Amino acid sequence: MSKQHIKFTVNGEEKDVLAEPRELLIHTLREQLNVTGPHIGCETSHCGACTVDIDGKSVKACTLFAIQANGTEITTVEGIGSPDDLHPLQKAFREHHGLQCGYCTPGMITRAYRLLQENPSPTEEEVRFGMAGNLCRCTGYQNIVKSILAAADEMNGVKEAAE
Amino acid sequence: MSSFEYHRPTSVADAVAALGGGDEATVVAGGMTLLPTIKQRLADPSDLVDLSGVGEMKGISEEGGAIVIGAMTTHGEVASNPVVQAKIPALASLAGNIGDPQVRNRGTIGGSVANNDPAACYPAGLMAMNATVHTNKRAIPVDDFFTGMFETALEEGELVTKVSVPVPDKAAYIKFPQPASRYALVGVAVAQTGGAARVAVTGAGQDGVFRVADAEAALSGSFSPDALDGVSVDADGLNSDLHGSAAYRASLVMTLAKRAVAAANG
């Protein structure tokens, strides 16, 4: 099938791309739009390195055709924080050694971002359950969980201070 | 993967029409099984009919003692739905433990039942709860719907539109997840309605989901874990692989059935 016009927003910017229906969203993001935060780990929907946020839900961008995301709002790790203005999760991952090689980290941050929107004060068990779709082959998860819990504390503390 | 035509109809009628248009046309619901299958070239559709725009296949309602769930309702939506949580908490729990959060945000009940994966959770839960699968043509009792491994009673051009689940008096589903895939190595669902018990097993049978008549008879007399003492399932005909032998699965079936009854009794 010929290429189709696909429109969506990525990190608040409207995008209009041309892609064949068989093009996976992760490839459109990385190769057409140069949004390389979401990584390709397994490309078989297991590892979660490609996790993005679509209309407020965590989704693996390797298991979705770009055309299926037509009309949606997509957020990637690039939209969560920047080097000059890190999100509390990003600070916490750095502070608590929530990464070693870092390959899974964009997916971890993006999923954890949504997890903390859904459940601002999770228990350790809830963090582990909520992060079950994201694999890390380096850390053994201890420091990832610690980072997310620390970020939740900081975000809640900031909220309380603002009130 | 090969190229295909993409369609996004907004009604069941248009979806059926689009399905009839290509040699190898197929529907995509959540795509959690279909996309990996296409990537592996185990499926090579000429046309992909995306059901995500079909509003009449979405949503959850309570109708005459049953919970009716649109085929395109995601596992996450079933798990978090207040009506399902209140009326059939076992079904909310089942849906909330499928795969992982990202999969639950895409995968749908209609896709799961139409695919009838032999290790999927929904077939066992729906069979124990004596659900009815509704299509664009007819209503199919669940006992007649699941016909074998990845096989269902669906005919060409027939689409699952909704699933109707009678509210049981008690129910529970317990799975022993294969830790890497989170599919059920074995999963057992039990339900009691008006004194009659149903027990359905996923993950174990070579022909997919099945009921355990002896366990149902025992539980219909006394819905307690002890009632299952002395009941066994034959390992012949059960799956055997590197994750577990047929004998191990047979043992798990009864262990999980007892736990499920205990859970259902709260």
CSV table of C-alpha atoms in Angstrom, one decimal:
chain,number,residue,atom,x,y,z
A,1,MET,CA,0.0,0.0,0.0
A,2,SER,CA,1.2,3.4,-0.8
A,3,LYS,CA,2.4,5.8,1.9
A,4,GLN,CA,-0.3,7.4,4.0
A,5,HIS,CA,-0.4,10.8,5.8
A,6,ILE,CA,-0.3,10.2,9.5
A,7,LYS,CA,-0.8,13.1,12.0
A,8,PHE,CA,0.0,13.0,15.6
A,9,THR,CA,1.6,15.2,18.2
A,10,VAL,CA,5.0,14.2,19.6
A,11,ASN,CA,5.9,16.0,22.9
A,12,GLY,CA,3.5,18.7,22.1
A,13,GLU,CA,4.6,19.3,18.5
A,14,GLU,CA,2.3,18.5,15.6
A,15,LYS,CA,3.8,16.1,13.2
A,16,ASP,CA,2.6,15.1,9.7
A,17,VAL,CA,4.5,12.1,8.3
A,18,LEU,CA,4.2,9.8,5.3
A,19,ALA,CA,4.5,6.2,6.1
A,20,GLU,CA,3.4,2.8,4.7
A,21,PRO,CA,0.9,1.1,7.0
A,22,ARG,CA,3.4,-1.6,7.8
A,23,GLU,CA,5.8,1.0,9.4
A,24,LEU,CA,6.0,0.5,13.2
A,25,LEU,CA,5.6,3.6,15.3
A,26,ILE,CA,9.0,3.1,16.9
A,27,HIS,CA,10.6,3.3,13.4
A,28,THR,CA,8.6,6.4,12.5
A,29,LEU,CA,9.7,8.1,15.7
A,30,ARG,CA,13.3,7.2,15.5
A,31,GLU,CA,14.0,7.3,11.7
A,32,GLN,CA,11.6,9.9,10.4
A,33,LEU,CA,11.3,12.2,13.3
A,34,ASN,CA,14.7,11.7,14.9
A,35,VAL,CA,13.0,11.1,18.3
A,36,THR,CA,15.6,8.6,19.4
A,37,GLY,CA,14.8,8.5,23.1
A,38,PRO,CA,12.6,5.4,22.8
A,39,HIS,CA,14.9,2.5,22.1
A,40,ILE,CA,14.5,-0.7,20.2
A,41,GLY,CA,15.5,-3.5,22.5
A,42,CYS,CA,13.8,-6.7,21.5
A,43,GLU,CA,11.2,-5.5,18.9
A,44,THR,CA,9.0,-8.3,20.1
A,45,SER,CA,7.0,-6.5,22.8
A,46,HIS,CA,8.8,-8.0,25.7
A,47,CYS,CA,11.4,-5.5,26.9
A,48,GLY,CA,9.7,-2.2,27.0
A,49,ALA,CA,12.7,-0.1,25.9
A,50,CYS,CA,10.4,1.5,23.3
A,51,THR,CA,7.7,2.5,25.8
A,52,VAL,CA,6.0,5.7,24.9
A,53,ASP,CA,2.9,7.4,26.3
A,54,ILE,CA,0.0,7.6,23.9
A,55,ASP,CA,-3.1,9.6,25.0
A,56,GLY,CA,-2.1,9.0,28.6
A,57,LYS,CA,-1.4,5.3,28.4
A,58,SER,CA,2.0,3.4,28.4
A,59,VAL,CA,2.4,1.6,25.1
A,60,LYS,CA,5.2,-0.3,23.5
A,61,ALA,CA,5.9,1.5,20.2
A,62,CYS,CA,7.4,-1.6,18.6
A,63,THR,CA,4.0,-3.3,18.7
A,64,LEU,CA,1.9,-0.6,17.1
A,65,PHE,CA,1.9,0.5,13.5
A,66,ALA,CA,2.4,4.3,13.2
A,67,ILE,CA,-0.9,4.5,11.4
A,68,GLN,CA,-2.7,3.1,14.4
A,69,ALA,CA,-1.4,6.1,16.3
A,70,ASN,CA,-3.0,8.6,13.9
A,71,GLY,CA,-4.6,11.5,15.8
A,72,THR,CA,-3.1,10.7,19.1
A,73,GLU,CA,-0.8,12.6,21.5
A,74,ILE,CA,2.5,10.9,22.0
A,75,THR,CA,5.0,11.7,24.8
A,76,THR,CA,8.5,10.2,24.8
A,77,VAL,CA,11.3,10.6,27.3
A,78,GLU,CA,12.3,13.7,25.5
A,79,GLY,CA,9.0,15.3,26.6
A,80,ILE,CA,9.3,14.4,30.2
A,81,GLY,CA,12.5,16.4,31.0
A,82,SER,CA,15.5,18.0,29.5
A,83,PRO,CA,19.2,18.0,30.4
A,84,ASP,CA,18.7,21.6,31.8
A,85,ASP,CA,15.4,20.7,33.6
A,86,LEU,CA,15.4,17.1,34.6
A,87,HIS,CA,12.2,15.5,35.8
A,88,PRO,CA,12.3,14.2,39.4
A,89,LEU,CA,12.4,10.7,38.0
A,90,GLN,CA,15.5,11.5,35.9
A,91,LYS,CA,17.2,13.1,38.9
A,92,ALA,CA,16.3,10.1,41.1
A,93,PHE,CA,17.6,7.6,38.5
A,94,ARG,CA,20.9,9.5,38.5
A,95,GLU,CA,21.0,9.9,42.3
A,96,HIS,CA,20.2,6.3,43.1
A,97,HIS,CA,22.1,4.6,40.3
A,98,GLY,CA,18.9,3.5,38.6
A,99,LEU,CA,20.8,2.6,35.5
A,100,GLN,CA,24.0,1.0,34.4
A,101,CYS,CA,24.3,0.8,30.7
A,102,GLY,CA,21.2,3.0,30.3
A,103,TYR,CA,19.7,1.3,27.3
A,104,CYS,CA,16.4,0.5,29.0
A,105,THR,CA,16.2,3.8,30.9
A,106,PRO,CA,14.1,5.9,28.4
A,107,GLY,CA,11.4,3.2,28.6
A,108,MET,CA,11.8,2.9,32.3
A,109,ILE,CA,11.4,6.7,32.8
A,110,THR,CA,8.5,6.9,30.4
A,111,ARG,CA,6.6,4.0,32.0
A,112,ALA,CA,7.4,5.2,35.6
A,113,TYR,CA,6.2,8.7,34.6
A,114,ARG,CA,2.8,7.3,33.8
A,115,LEU,CA,2.8,4.9,36.8
A,116,LEU,CA,3.2,7.9,39.1
A,117,GLN,CA,0.4,9.7,37.3
A,118,GLU,CA,-1.8,6.7,37.9
A,119,ASN,CA,-0.6,6.0,41.4
A,120,PRO,CA,1.3,9.0,43.0
A,121,SER,CA,2.3,7.1,46.1
A,122,PRO,CA,2.9,3.5,45.2
A,123,THR,CA,4.3,0.8,47.5
A,124,GLU,CA,7.4,-1.1,46.4
A,125,GLU,CA,5.2,-4.0,45.3
A,126,GLU,CA,3.1,-1.7,43.2
A,127,VAL,CA,6.1,-0.3,41.6
A,128,ARG,CA,7.4,-3.7,40.7
A,129,PHE,CA,4.0,-4.8,39.4
A,130,GLY,CA,3.6,-1.5,37.4
A,131,MET,CA,7.0,-1.8,35.9
A,132,ALA,CA,6.7,-5.5,34.9
A,133,GLY,CA,6.6,-4.6,31.2
A,134,ASN,CA,10.1,-3.1,31.3
A,135,LEU,CA,13.2,-5.3,31.4
A,136,CYS,CA,16.7,-4.3,32.6
A,137,ARG,CA,19.5,-6.7,32.1
A,138,CYS,CA,22.0,-4.8,34.3
A,139,THR,CA,20.7,-3.7,37.6
A,140,GLY,CA,18.6,-6.4,39.1
A,141,TYR,CA,15.9,-3.7,39.5
A,142,GLN,CA,16.7,-2.8,43.1
A,143,ASN,CA,17.9,0.6,42.2
A,144,ILE,CA,15.3,1.2,39.6
A,145,VAL,CA,12.6,0.6,42.2
A,146,LYS,CA,14.4,2.7,44.7
A,147,SER,CA,14.7,5.6,42.2
A,148,ILE,CA,11.0,5.5,41.4
A,149,LEU,CA,10.0,5.5,45.0
A,150,ALA,CA,12.4,8.4,45.7
A,151,ALA,CA,11.0,10.3,42.8
A,152,ALA,CA,7.4,9.7,44.1
A,153,ASP,CA,8.5,11.1,47.5
A,154,GLU,CA,10.1,14.1,45.9
A,155,MET,CA,7.1,14.8,43.7
A,156,ASN,CA,4.7,14.4,46.6
A,157,GLY,CA,6.9,16.6,48.8
A,158,VAL,CA,7.0,19.3,46.1
A,159,LYS,CA,3.3,19.2,45.9
A,160,GLU,CA,2.8,19.5,49.6
A,161,ALA,CA,5.3,22.4,49.8
A,162,ALA,CA,3.4,24.2,47.0
A,163,GLU,CA,0.1,23.8,48.9
B,1,MET,CA,7.0,-7.7,6.8
B,2,SER,CA,5.0,-7.5,3.6
B,3,SER,CA,3.0,-4.5,2.6
B,4,PHE,CA,-0.8,-4.5,3.3
B,5,GLU,CA,-3.8,-2.2,2.8
B,6,TYR,CA,-5.0,-0.5,6.0
B,7,HIS,CA,-8.7,0.1,6.8
B,8,ARG,CA,-10.2,1.8,9.8
B,9,PRO,CA,-13.9,1.3,9.7
B,10,THR,CA,-16.3,3.0,12.1
B,11,SER,CA,-19.0,0.4,12.2
B,12,VAL,CA,-19.3,-3.4,12.4
B,13,ALA,CA,-21.0,-3.5,9.0
B,14,ASP,CA,-18.1,-1.6,7.4
B,15,ALA,CA,-15.6,-3.8,9.1
B,16,VAL,CA,-17.2,-6.9,7.7
B,17,ALA,CA,-17.3,-5.3,4.3
B,18,ALA,CA,-13.6,-4.4,4.5
B,19,LEU,CA,-12.8,-8.0,5.6
B,20,GLY,CA,-14.5,-9.3,2.5
B,21,GLY,CA,-12.4,-7.1,0.3
B,22,GLY,CA,-9.0,-8.8,0.4
B,23,ASP,CA,-7.7,-12.3,-0.2
B,24,GLU,CA,-6.0,-12.5,3.2
B,25,ALA,CA,-7.8,-9.7,5.0
B,26,THR,CA,-7.5,-9.9,8.8
B,27,VAL,CA,-8.8,-7.8,11.7
B,28,VAL,CA,-6.5,-6.2,14.2
B,29,ALA,CA,-8.0,-5.5,17.7
B,30,GLY,CA,-5.2,-4.6,20.1
B,31,GLY,CA,-2.6,-6.3,18.0
B,32,MET,CA,-0.7,-7.8,20.9
B,33,THR,CA,-0.7,-11.2,19.3
B,34,LEU,CA,-1.2,-10.2,15.6
B,35,LEU,CA,1.7,-7.8,15.3
B,36,PRO,CA,4.3,-10.2,16.7
B,37,THR,CA,2.8,-12.9,14.4
B,38,ILE,CA,3.1,-10.6,11.3
B,39,LYS,CA,6.7,-9.7,12.3
B,40,GLN,CA,7.5,-13.4,12.3
B,41,ARG,CA,5.8,-13.8,9.0
B,42,LEU,CA,3.5,-16.3,10.5
B,43,ALA,CA,0.7,-14.0,9.2
B,44,ASP,CA,0.9,-12.1,6.0
B,45,PRO,CA,-2.3,-10.1,5.6
B,46,SER,CA,-3.3,-8.5,2.4
B,47,ASP,CA,-5.5,-6.1,4.3
B,48,LEU,CA,-5.5,-5.0,7.9
B,49,VAL,CA,-8.9,-4.0,9.2
B,50,ASP,CA,-8.4,-2.0,12.4
B,51,LEU,CA,-11.4,-2.2,14.7
B,52,SER,CA,-10.3,0.6,17.0
B,53,GLY,CA,-12.7,3.1,15.4
B,54,VAL,CA,-15.8,0.9,15.9
B,55,GLY,CA,-17.6,2.6,18.7
B,56,GLU,CA,-20.3,0.0,19.0
B,57,MET,CA,-17.6,-2.6,20.0
B,58,LYS,CA,-16.5,-0.6,23.0
B,59,GLY,CA,-17.7,-0.2,26.6
B,60,ILE,CA,-19.0,-2.1,29.6
B,61,SER,CA,-22.6,-2.2,30.8
B,62,GLU,CA,-24.8,-4.3,33.1
B,63,GLU,CA,-27.7,-5.9,31.5
B,64,GLY,CA,-30.1,-8.3,33.2
B,65,GLY,CA,-27.7,-10.0,35.7
B,66,ALA,CA,-24.8,-10.0,33.2
B,67,ILE,CA,-21.9,-7.8,32.5
B,68,VAL,CA,-21.6,-7.1,28.8
B,69,ILE,CA,-18.2,-6.1,27.6
B,70,GLY,CA,-17.6,-4.7,24.1
B,71,ALA,CA,-15.0,-6.7,22.1
B,72,MET,CA,-12.6,-3.7,21.8
B,73,THR,CA,-12.5,-3.1,25.5
B,74,THR,CA,-8.9,-3.4,26.7
B,75,HIS,CA,-7.7,-5.6,29.6
B,76,GLY,CA,-6.8,-2.4,31.5
B,77,GLU,CA,-10.3,-1.0,31.1
B,78,VAL,CA,-11.9,-4.3,32.3
B,79,ALA,CA,-9.5,-4.4,35.3
B,80,SER,CA,-10.2,-0.8,36.3
B,81,ASN,CA,-14.0,-0.7,35.6
B,82,PRO,CA,-16.0,-0.1,38.8
B,83,VAL,CA,-19.0,-2.2,37.6
B,84,VAL,CA,-16.7,-5.2,36.9
B,85,GLN,CA,-14.8,-4.7,40.1
B,86,ALA,CA,-18.1,-4.6,42.1
B,87,LYS,CA,-20.0,-7.4,40.3
B,88,ILE,CA,-17.3,-9.8,39.2
B,89,PRO,CA,-14.1,-9.0,41.0
B,90,ALA,CA,-12.6,-12.2,39.7
B,91,LEU,CA,-12.9,-11.0,36.2
B,92,ALA,CA,-11.3,-7.6,37.0
B,93,SER,CA,-8.5,-9.4,38.7
B,94,LEU,CA,-8.0,-11.8,35.8
B,95,ALA,CA,-7.8,-8.9,33.3
B,96,GLY,CA,-5.5,-6.9,35.6
B,97,ASN,CA,-2.9,-9.7,35.6
B,98,ILE,CA,-2.7,-10.4,31.9
B,99,GLY,CA,0.7,-9.6,30.5
B,100,ASP,CA,2.1,-6.3,31.7
B,101,PRO,CA,0.7,-2.7,31.9
B,102,GLN,CA,1.6,-1.8,28.3
B,103,VAL,CA,0.0,-5.0,27.0
B,104,ARG,CA,-3.1,-4.4,29.0
B,105,ASN,CA,-3.4,-0.9,27.5
B,106,ARG,CA,-3.7,-2.4,24.0
B,107,GLY,CA,-4.9,-6.0,24.3
B,108,THR,CA,-8.7,-6.5,24.1
B,109,ILE,CA,-11.2,-9.1,25.3
B,110,GLY,CA,-12.5,-9.7,21.8
B,111,GLY,CA,-9.0,-10.2,20.5
B,112,SER,CA,-8.2,-12.7,23.3
B,113,VAL,CA,-11.3,-14.8,22.8
B,114,ALA,CA,-11.1,-14.8,19.0
B,115,ASN,CA,-7.4,-15.8,19.2
B,116,ASN,CA,-8.0,-18.5,21.8
B,117,ASP,CA,-4.4,-18.9,22.8
B,118,PRO,CA,-4.1,-22.2,24.7
B,119,ALA,CA,-2.4,-20.3,27.5
B,120,ALA,CA,-4.5,-17.2,27.6
B,121,CYS,CA,-6.4,-16.2,30.8
B,122,TYR,CA,-9.8,-15.0,29.4
B,123,PRO,CA,-10.9,-18.4,27.9
B,124,ALA,CA,-10.6,-20.1,31.3
B,125,GLY,CA,-12.4,-17.3,33.1
B,126,LEU,CA,-15.2,-16.9,30.6
B,127,MET,CA,-15.7,-20.7,30.4
B,128,ALA,CA,-16.0,-21.0,34.1
B,129,MET,CA,-18.4,-18.1,34.2
B,130,ASN,CA,-20.5,-19.6,31.4
B,131,ALA,CA,-20.2,-16.5,29.2
B,132,THR,CA,-21.8,-16.0,25.9
B,133,VAL,CA,-19.8,-14.7,22.9
B,134,HIS,CA,-21.8,-12.4,20.7
B,135,THR,CA,-20.8,-11.9,17.0
B,136,ASN,CA,-22.2,-9.9,14.2
B,137,LYS,CA,-24.3,-13.0,13.3
B,138,ARG,CA,-25.3,-14.9,16.5
B,139,ALA,CA,-24.8,-15.5,20.2
B,140,ILE,CA,-22.5,-18.5,20.9
B,141,PRO,CA,-22.3,-20.1,24.4
B,142,VAL,CA,-18.7,-20.3,25.5
B,143,ASP,CA,-18.7,-24.1,25.6
B,144,ASP,CA,-19.4,-24.1,21.9
B,145,PHE,CA,-17.1,-21.2,21.1
B,146,PHE,CA,-13.7,-22.5,22.0
B,147,THR,CA,-13.1,-25.5,19.8
B,148,GLY,CA,-9.4,-26.2,20.0
B,149,MET,CA,-5.9,-24.7,20.1
B,150,PHE,CA,-6.2,-21.2,18.4
B,151,GLU,CA,-9.6,-22.5,17.1
B,152,THR,CA,-13.0,-21.1,17.6
B,153,ALA,CA,-16.5,-21.4,16.2
B,154,LEU,CA,-16.0,-18.1,14.3
B,155,GLU,CA,-16.7,-18.4,10.6
B,156,GLU,CA,-15.4,-16.3,7.7
B,157,GLY,CA,-16.6,-12.8,8.0
B,158,GLU,CA,-17.8,-13.3,11.6
B,159,LEU,CA,-16.5,-10.8,14.2
B,160,VAL,CA,-16.8,-11.0,18.0
B,161,THR,CA,-18.7,-7.8,19.0
B,162,LYS,CA,-19.2,-8.3,22.7
B,163,VAL,CA,-19.0,-10.8,25.5
B,164,SER,CA,-21.7,-11.3,28.0
B,165,VAL,CA,-20.7,-12.6,31.4
B,166,PRO,CA,-23.5,-13.7,33.8
B,167,VAL,CA,-22.6,-12.5,37.3
B,168,PRO,CA,-21.7,-15.6,39.4
B,169,ASP,CA,-22.3,-16.0,43.1
B,170,LYS,CA,-18.7,-16.7,43.6
B,171,ALA,CA,-15.7,-16.9,41.3
B,172,ALA,CA,-11.9,-16.8,41.2
B,173,TYR,CA,-9.1,-17.3,38.7
B,174,ILE,CA,-5.6,-18.3,39.8
B,175,LYS,CA,-2.7,-18.6,37.4
B,176,PHE,CA,0.7,-20.0,37.8
B,177,PRO,CA,2.5,-17.6,35.4
B,178,GLN,CA,5.3,-18.7,33.2
B,179,PRO,CA,7.7,-16.0,34.6
B,180,ALA,CA,9.1,-14.8,31.3
B,181,SER,CA,6.0,-14.5,29.2
B,182,ARG,CA,3.4,-14.2,32.0
B,183,TYR,CA,1.1,-16.5,30.1
B,184,ALA,CA,-0.4,-19.1,32.3
B,185,LEU,CA,1.7,-22.2,32.7
B,186,VAL,CA,-1.5,-23.4,34.1
B,187,GLY,CA,-4.5,-21.2,35.1
B,188,VAL,CA,-7.7,-22.4,36.8
B,189,ALA,CA,-11.0,-20.5,37.0
B,190,VAL,CA,-13.8,-21.6,39.2
B,191,ALA,CA,-17.3,-20.2,39.5
B,192,GLN,CA,-20.4,-21.0,41.4
B,193,THR,CA,-23.8,-19.9,40.3
B,194,GLY,CA,-27.0,-21.1,42.0
B,195,GLY,CA,-25.2,-24.1,43.6
B,196,ALA,CA,-23.7,-25.3,40.3
B,197,ALA,CA,-19.9,-25.1,39.9
B,198,ARG,CA,-17.8,-24.8,36.8
B,199,VAL,CA,-14.1,-25.3,36.6
B,200,ALA,CA,-12.1,-24.3,33.5
B,201,VAL,CA,-8.4,-24.7,32.9
B,202,THR,CA,-6.0,-22.9,30.6
B,203,GLY,CA,-2.3,-23.4,29.8
B,204,ALA,CA,-2.5,-27.2,30.3
B,205,GLY,CA,-4.6,-28.7,27.5
B,206,GLN,CA,-3.3,-29.6,24.1
B,207,ASP,CA,-6.6,-28.6,22.7
B,208,GLY,CA,-6.7,-25.3,24.7
B,209,VAL,CA,-9.1,-24.5,27.5
B,210,PHE,CA,-11.1,-27.3,29.0
B,211,ARG,CA,-13.5,-28.0,31.8
B,212,VAL,CA,-13.0,-30.5,34.6
B,213,ALA,CA,-16.2,-32.5,35.0
B,214,ASP,CA,-15.1,-34.4,38.1
B,215,ALA,CA,-14.1,-31.2,39.9
B,216,GLU,CA,-17.3,-29.6,38.9
B,217,ALA,CA,-19.4,-32.5,40.3
B,218,ALA,CA,-17.4,-32.4,43.6
B,219,LEU,CA,-17.8,-28.7,44.0
B,220,SER,CA,-21.4,-28.7,43.1
B,221,GLY,CA,-21.9,-30.9,46.2
B,222,SER,CA,-19.7,-28.8,48.4
B,223,PHE,CA,-18.0,-25.6,47.2
B,224,SER,CA,-14.9,-26.0,49.3
B,225,PRO,CA,-11.2,-26.9,48.7
B,226,ASP,CA,-11.6,-30.1,50.6
B,227,ALA,CA,-14.2,-31.3,48.2
B,228,LEU,CA,-11.5,-31.6,45.6
B,229,ASP,CA,-9.5,-34.1,47.7
B,230,GLY,CA,-9.2,-37.3,45.6
B,231,VAL,CA,-10.2,-35.5,42.3
B,232,SER,CA,-7.4,-35.6,39.7
B,233,VAL,CA,-7.0,-34.9,36.0
B,234,ASP,CA,-5.3,-37.2,33.6
B,235,ALA,CA,-1.9,-36.1,32.5
B,236,ASP,CA,-2.6,-37.7,29.1
B,237,GLY,CA,-3.5,-34.9,26.7
B,238,LEU,CA,-1.8,-32.2,28.7
B,239,ASN,CA,1.0,-30.1,27.4
B,240,SER,CA,4.6,-31.1,28.2
B,241,ASP,CA,7.5,-28.8,27.6
B,242,LEU,CA,10.6,-27.4,29.1
B,243,HIS,CA,8.6,-25.3,31.5
B,244,GLY,CA,6.7,-28.2,33.0
B,245,SER,CA,5.8,-31.9,32.3
B,246,ALA,CA,2.3,-33.0,31.7
B,247,ALA,CA,2.3,-34.7,35.1
B,248,TYR,CA,3.4,-31.4,36.7
B,249,ARG,CA,0.7,-29.5,34.9
B,250,ALA,CA,-1.9,-32.1,36.0
B,251,SER,CA,-0.8,-31.6,39.6
B,252,LEU,CA,-0.9,-27.8,39.2
B,253,VAL,CA,-4.5,-28.0,37.9
B,254,MET,CA,-5.8,-29.5,41.1
B,255,THR,CA,-3.5,-27.4,43.4
B,256,LEU,CA,-4.7,-24.2,41.7
B,257,ALA,CA,-8.3,-25.3,41.6
B,258,LYS,CA,-8.2,-25.7,45.4
B,259,ARG,CA,-6.6,-22.3,45.8
B,260,ALA,CA,-9.2,-20.8,43.4
B,261,VAL,CA,-12.1,-22.2,45.4
B,262,ALA,CA,-10.5,-20.9,48.6
B,263,ALA,CA,-10.1,-17.5,47.0
B,264,ALA,CA,-13.7,-17.5,45.7
B,265,ASN,CA,-14.9,-18.3,49.2
B,266,GLY,CA,-12.9,-15.3,50.4
